[in-house]
Amino acid sequence: MTKFRLHYFNARGYAEVTRDMFHMAGVEFEDVRYELEDWIKEGSTTKDKMPFGQMPVLEVDGEMIPQSTTIARFVANHLGFAGQTATEKAWADAFADLYKDFLIDMKPWGMIAFGYPGAAGDRDELKKTVLDPAREKYFKLLTKRIEKSKSGFLLDSGICYTDLMFFETTTSMIGFESGFLGTDFPVVTAYFKRIGEHPKFKPYLETRPVQPK
């Protein structure tokens, strides 16, 4: 049996989508969590053990795999959350790239909202000029795709890893900007509700640690 160990901080962040899929598939894995203080303290060698000096890292039978999207895609393919056909897999990957585009677009606001050291700017102004336009672009594209989907998710065959990416990020965004989801994109609102109520996902959502991000 393949042995999985997922290395990440004691937070949801970039590892949570992978945790979601392991729980949804009922596959055992070791959830190795690190406190930020231990990661950055002088003399710590933990960072040096990671392939790229960062986390998350997925250890598969001792082989260390870095990068959050690569990890999520690997696990999705292994567990059946990456689409059923080559075309569906391509669309899942395309939406993973769209997800990364959104993170880049909203980053100036996020740096302030999430309290990154050295970040500068007015949060309210950046919401208007950065976050709101990114949100509108992101939600319009999601709406267009969901309206033509036979399953109510991004892929006709059902929920995939990129659905979980959008869900997790939006859930975190609401924690920092309560009106982020809003009511002006009802298709997207219903979509996120559908993900949260997925029978394989809901049990984990109801029992996982409550964390802001």
CSV table of C-alpha atoms in Angstrom, one decimal:
chain,number,residue,atom,x,y,z
A,1,MET,CA,0.0,0.0,0.0
A,2,THR,CA,1.3,3.4,-0.9
A,3,LYS,CA,2.3,5.5,2.1
A,4,PHE,CA,1.4,9.2,1.9
A,5,ARG,CA,2.8,12.0,4.2
A,6,LEU,CA,1.7,15.5,3.6
A,7,HIS,CA,4.0,18.2,5.1
A,8,TYR,CA,2.6,21.7,5.7
A,9,PHE,CA,2.0,24.3,8.3
A,10,ASN,CA,-0.8,24.0,10.9
A,11,ALA,CA,-3.2,25.8,8.6
A,12,ARG,CA,-5.5,25.1,5.6
A,13,GLY,CA,-3.6,27.2,3.1
A,14,TYR,CA,-2.1,25.6,0.0
A,15,ALA,CA,-2.4,22.0,1.4
A,16,GLU,CA,-6.1,21.9,2.2
A,17,VAL,CA,-7.3,20.8,-1.2
A,18,THR,CA,-5.0,17.8,-1.0
A,19,ARG,CA,-6.3,17.0,2.5
A,20,ASP,CA,-9.8,17.4,1.2
A,21,MET,CA,-9.3,14.7,-1.5
A,22,PHE,CA,-7.7,12.2,0.9
A,23,HIS,CA,-10.6,12.5,3.2
A,24,MET,CA,-13.2,12.4,0.4
A,25,ALA,CA,-11.6,9.2,-0.9
A,26,GLY,CA,-11.2,7.6,2.5
A,27,VAL,CA,-7.5,7.2,1.9
A,28,GLU,CA,-5.2,7.2,4.9
A,29,PHE,CA,-2.3,9.7,5.0
A,30,GLU,CA,-0.1,11.3,7.6
A,31,ASP,CA,-0.9,14.9,8.1
A,32,VAL,CA,2.4,16.3,9.2
A,33,ARG,CA,1.9,19.9,10.5
A,34,TYR,CA,4.5,22.4,11.4
A,35,GLU,CA,4.2,25.6,13.5
A,36,LEU,CA,5.6,28.7,11.7
A,37,GLU,CA,7.7,29.5,14.7
A,38,ASP,CA,9.6,26.2,14.4
A,39,TRP,CA,10.0,26.6,10.6
A,40,ILE,CA,11.7,30.0,10.9
A,41,LYS,CA,13.6,29.7,14.1
A,42,GLU,CA,17.4,30.0,14.0
A,43,GLY,CA,19.0,26.6,13.6
A,44,SER,CA,16.0,24.8,12.2
A,45,THR,CA,16.9,22.4,9.4
A,46,THR,CA,13.3,21.5,8.4
A,47,LYS,CA,13.4,23.9,5.4
A,48,ASP,CA,16.6,22.3,4.1
A,49,LYS,CA,14.9,18.9,4.0
A,50,MET,CA,12.2,20.1,1.5
A,51,PRO,CA,13.1,19.9,-2.2
A,52,PHE,CA,12.5,23.6,-2.9
A,53,GLY,CA,12.8,24.8,0.6
A,54,GLN,CA,9.1,25.4,1.0
A,55,MET,CA,5.8,23.6,1.7
A,56,PRO,CA,3.5,21.9,1.0
A,57,VAL,CA,5.4,18.7,0.2
A,58,LEU,CA,3.8,15.3,-0.4
A,59,GLU,CA,5.9,12.3,0.5
A,60,VAL,CA,5.0,9.2,-1.5
A,61,ASP,CA,6.7,6.1,-0.3
A,62,GLY,CA,9.6,8.3,0.7
A,63,GLU,CA,9.8,10.4,-2.5
A,64,MET,CA,9.3,14.1,-1.8
A,65,ILE,CA,7.1,16.0,-4.3
A,66,PRO,CA,6.9,19.8,-4.0
A,67,GLN,CA,4.5,22.5,-5.3
A,68,SER,CA,0.9,22.7,-4.2
A,69,THR,CA,-0.7,22.5,-7.6
A,70,THR,CA,1.5,19.6,-8.7
A,71,ILE,CA,0.6,17.8,-5.5
A,72,ALA,CA,-3.1,18.4,-5.9
A,73,ARG,CA,-3.0,17.3,-9.5
A,74,PHE,CA,-1.0,14.1,-8.6
A,75,VAL,CA,-3.4,13.2,-5.9
A,76,ALA,CA,-6.5,14.0,-8.0
A,77,ASN,CA,-5.2,11.7,-10.7
A,78,HIS,CA,-4.4,9.0,-8.2
A,79,LEU,CA,-7.8,9.2,-6.4
A,80,GLY,CA,-10.2,10.0,-9.4
A,81,PHE,CA,-10.7,13.8,-8.9
A,82,ALA,CA,-9.1,15.0,-12.2
A,83,GLY,CA,-11.7,14.1,-14.8
A,84,GLN,CA,-12.7,11.0,-16.7
A,85,THR,CA,-11.3,11.8,-20.2
A,86,ALA,CA,-8.3,13.5,-21.6
A,87,THR,CA,-10.4,16.6,-22.5
A,88,GLU,CA,-11.8,16.8,-19.0
A,89,LYS,CA,-8.4,16.5,-17.5
A,90,ALA,CA,-7.3,19.4,-19.7
A,91,TRP,CA,-10.2,21.5,-18.5
A,92,ALA,CA,-9.4,20.7,-14.9
A,93,ASP,CA,-5.9,21.9,-15.5
A,94,ALA,CA,-7.1,25.0,-17.3
A,95,PHE,CA,-9.2,26.0,-14.3
A,96,ALA,CA,-6.2,25.3,-12.0
A,97,ASP,CA,-4.3,27.9,-14.1
A,98,LEU,CA,-7.2,30.3,-13.9
A,99,TYR,CA,-7.2,29.8,-10.2
A,100,LYS,CA,-3.5,30.8,-10.1
A,101,ASP,CA,-4.2,33.8,-12.3
A,102,PHE,CA,-6.8,35.0,-9.7
A,103,LEU,CA,-4.3,34.7,-6.9
A,104,ILE,CA,-1.9,36.8,-8.9
A,105,ASP,CA,-4.6,39.4,-9.7
A,106,MET,CA,-5.7,39.8,-6.1
A,107,LYS,CA,-2.2,39.6,-4.5
A,108,PRO,CA,-1.7,43.4,-3.8
A,109,TRP,CA,-4.9,43.4,-1.7
A,110,GLY,CA,-4.1,40.0,-0.2
A,111,MET,CA,-0.7,41.1,1.0
A,112,ILE,CA,-2.4,43.8,3.1
A,113,ALA,CA,-5.4,41.8,4.2
A,114,PHE,CA,-3.4,38.7,5.2
A,115,GLY,CA,-0.8,40.8,7.1
A,116,TYR,CA,2.3,40.0,5.1
A,117,PRO,CA,5.4,41.8,6.5
A,118,GLY,CA,6.4,44.9,4.5
A,119,ALA,CA,3.2,45.1,2.5
A,120,ALA,CA,2.1,48.6,1.8
A,121,GLY,CA,-1.1,50.2,0.5
A,122,ASP,CA,-4.7,51.1,1.6
A,123,ARG,CA,-6.8,48.0,2.0
A,124,ASP,CA,-10.1,49.6,1.2
A,125,GLU,CA,-8.7,51.3,-1.9
A,126,LEU,CA,-7.1,48.0,-3.1
A,127,LYS,CA,-10.4,46.3,-2.6
A,128,LYS,CA,-11.9,48.6,-5.1
A,129,THR,CA,-9.1,48.7,-7.6
A,130,VAL,CA,-7.7,45.1,-7.3
A,131,LEU,CA,-9.9,42.6,-5.4
A,132,ASP,CA,-13.3,43.6,-6.8
A,133,PRO,CA,-12.3,43.5,-10.5
A,134,ALA,CA,-10.5,40.2,-10.0
A,135,ARG,CA,-13.6,38.8,-8.3
A,136,GLU,CA,-15.9,39.9,-11.1
A,137,LYS,CA,-13.6,38.3,-13.8
A,138,TYR,CA,-13.3,35.1,-11.8
A,139,PHE,CA,-17.0,34.8,-11.0
A,140,LYS,CA,-18.1,35.5,-14.5
A,141,LEU,CA,-15.9,32.7,-15.9
A,142,LEU,CA,-17.1,30.3,-13.3
A,143,THR,CA,-20.7,31.2,-14.1
A,144,LYS,CA,-20.2,30.6,-17.8
A,145,ARG,CA,-18.7,27.2,-17.2
A,146,ILE,CA,-21.1,26.0,-14.5
A,147,GLU,CA,-24.2,27.0,-16.6
A,148,LYS,CA,-23.2,24.6,-19.3
A,149,SER,CA,-22.1,21.7,-17.0
A,150,LYS,CA,-24.2,18.6,-16.7
A,151,SER,CA,-23.1,18.0,-13.1
A,152,GLY,CA,-23.2,21.4,-11.5
A,153,PHE,CA,-19.4,21.3,-11.1
A,154,LEU,CA,-16.6,22.4,-13.5
A,155,LEU,CA,-16.6,19.0,-15.2
A,156,ASP,CA,-19.6,17.0,-16.5
A,157,SER,CA,-18.3,13.9,-14.7
A,158,GLY,CA,-18.5,15.5,-11.2
A,159,ILE,CA,-16.4,17.2,-8.6
A,160,CYS,CA,-12.7,17.7,-9.3
A,161,TYR,CA,-9.7,19.1,-7.6
A,162,THR,CA,-10.1,22.6,-9.1
A,163,ASP,CA,-13.7,22.8,-7.7
A,164,LEU,CA,-12.0,22.4,-4.3
A,165,MET,CA,-9.4,25.0,-5.1
A,166,PHE,CA,-12.0,27.6,-5.8
A,167,PHE,CA,-14.1,26.6,-2.8
A,168,GLU,CA,-11.2,26.7,-0.3
A,169,THR,CA,-9.9,30.0,-1.5
A,170,THR,CA,-13.4,31.6,-1.5
A,171,THR,CA,-14.1,30.3,2.0
A,172,SER,CA,-10.9,31.9,3.2
A,173,MET,CA,-11.6,35.1,1.4
A,174,ILE,CA,-15.0,35.4,3.1
A,175,GLY,CA,-13.1,35.2,6.4
A,176,PHE,CA,-11.1,38.3,5.5
A,177,GLU,CA,-13.8,40.1,3.5
A,178,SER,CA,-17.2,39.1,4.7
A,179,GLY,CA,-19.0,40.3,1.5
A,180,PHE,CA,-16.7,38.6,-0.9
A,181,LEU,CA,-19.2,36.0,-2.1
A,182,GLY,CA,-22.1,38.6,-2.3
A,183,THR,CA,-25.4,38.0,-4.1
A,184,ASP,CA,-24.8,39.3,-7.6
A,185,PHE,CA,-23.6,35.9,-8.9
A,186,PRO,CA,-26.3,33.5,-7.9
A,187,VAL,CA,-24.9,30.6,-10.0
A,188,VAL,CA,-21.6,30.9,-8.2
A,189,THR,CA,-23.3,31.1,-4.8
A,190,ALA,CA,-25.3,27.9,-5.6
A,191,TYR,CA,-22.1,26.3,-6.9
A,192,PHE,CA,-20.1,26.8,-3.7
A,193,LYS,CA,-23.1,25.6,-1.6
A,194,ARG,CA,-23.2,22.5,-3.8
A,195,ILE,CA,-19.5,21.8,-3.1
A,196,GLY,CA,-19.9,22.3,0.6
A,197,GLU,CA,-22.8,19.8,0.7
A,198,HIS,CA,-21.2,17.2,-1.4
A,199,PRO,CA,-21.7,13.9,0.5
A,200,LYS,CA,-18.1,12.9,0.3
A,201,PHE,CA,-16.9,16.3,1.4
A,202,LYS,CA,-19.4,17.5,4.0
A,203,PRO,CA,-18.3,15.1,6.8
A,204,TYR,CA,-14.7,16.4,6.7
A,205,LEU,CA,-15.9,20.1,6.6
A,206,GLU,CA,-18.0,19.5,9.7
A,207,THR,CA,-15.1,18.0,11.7
A,208,ARG,CA,-11.9,19.7,10.5
A,209,PRO,CA,-10.2,22.2,12.7
A,210,VAL,CA,-11.6,25.8,12.6
A,211,GLN,CA,-8.8,27.9,11.1
A,212,PRO,CA,-8.9,31.4,9.5
A,213,LYS,CA,-7.0,30.4,6.4
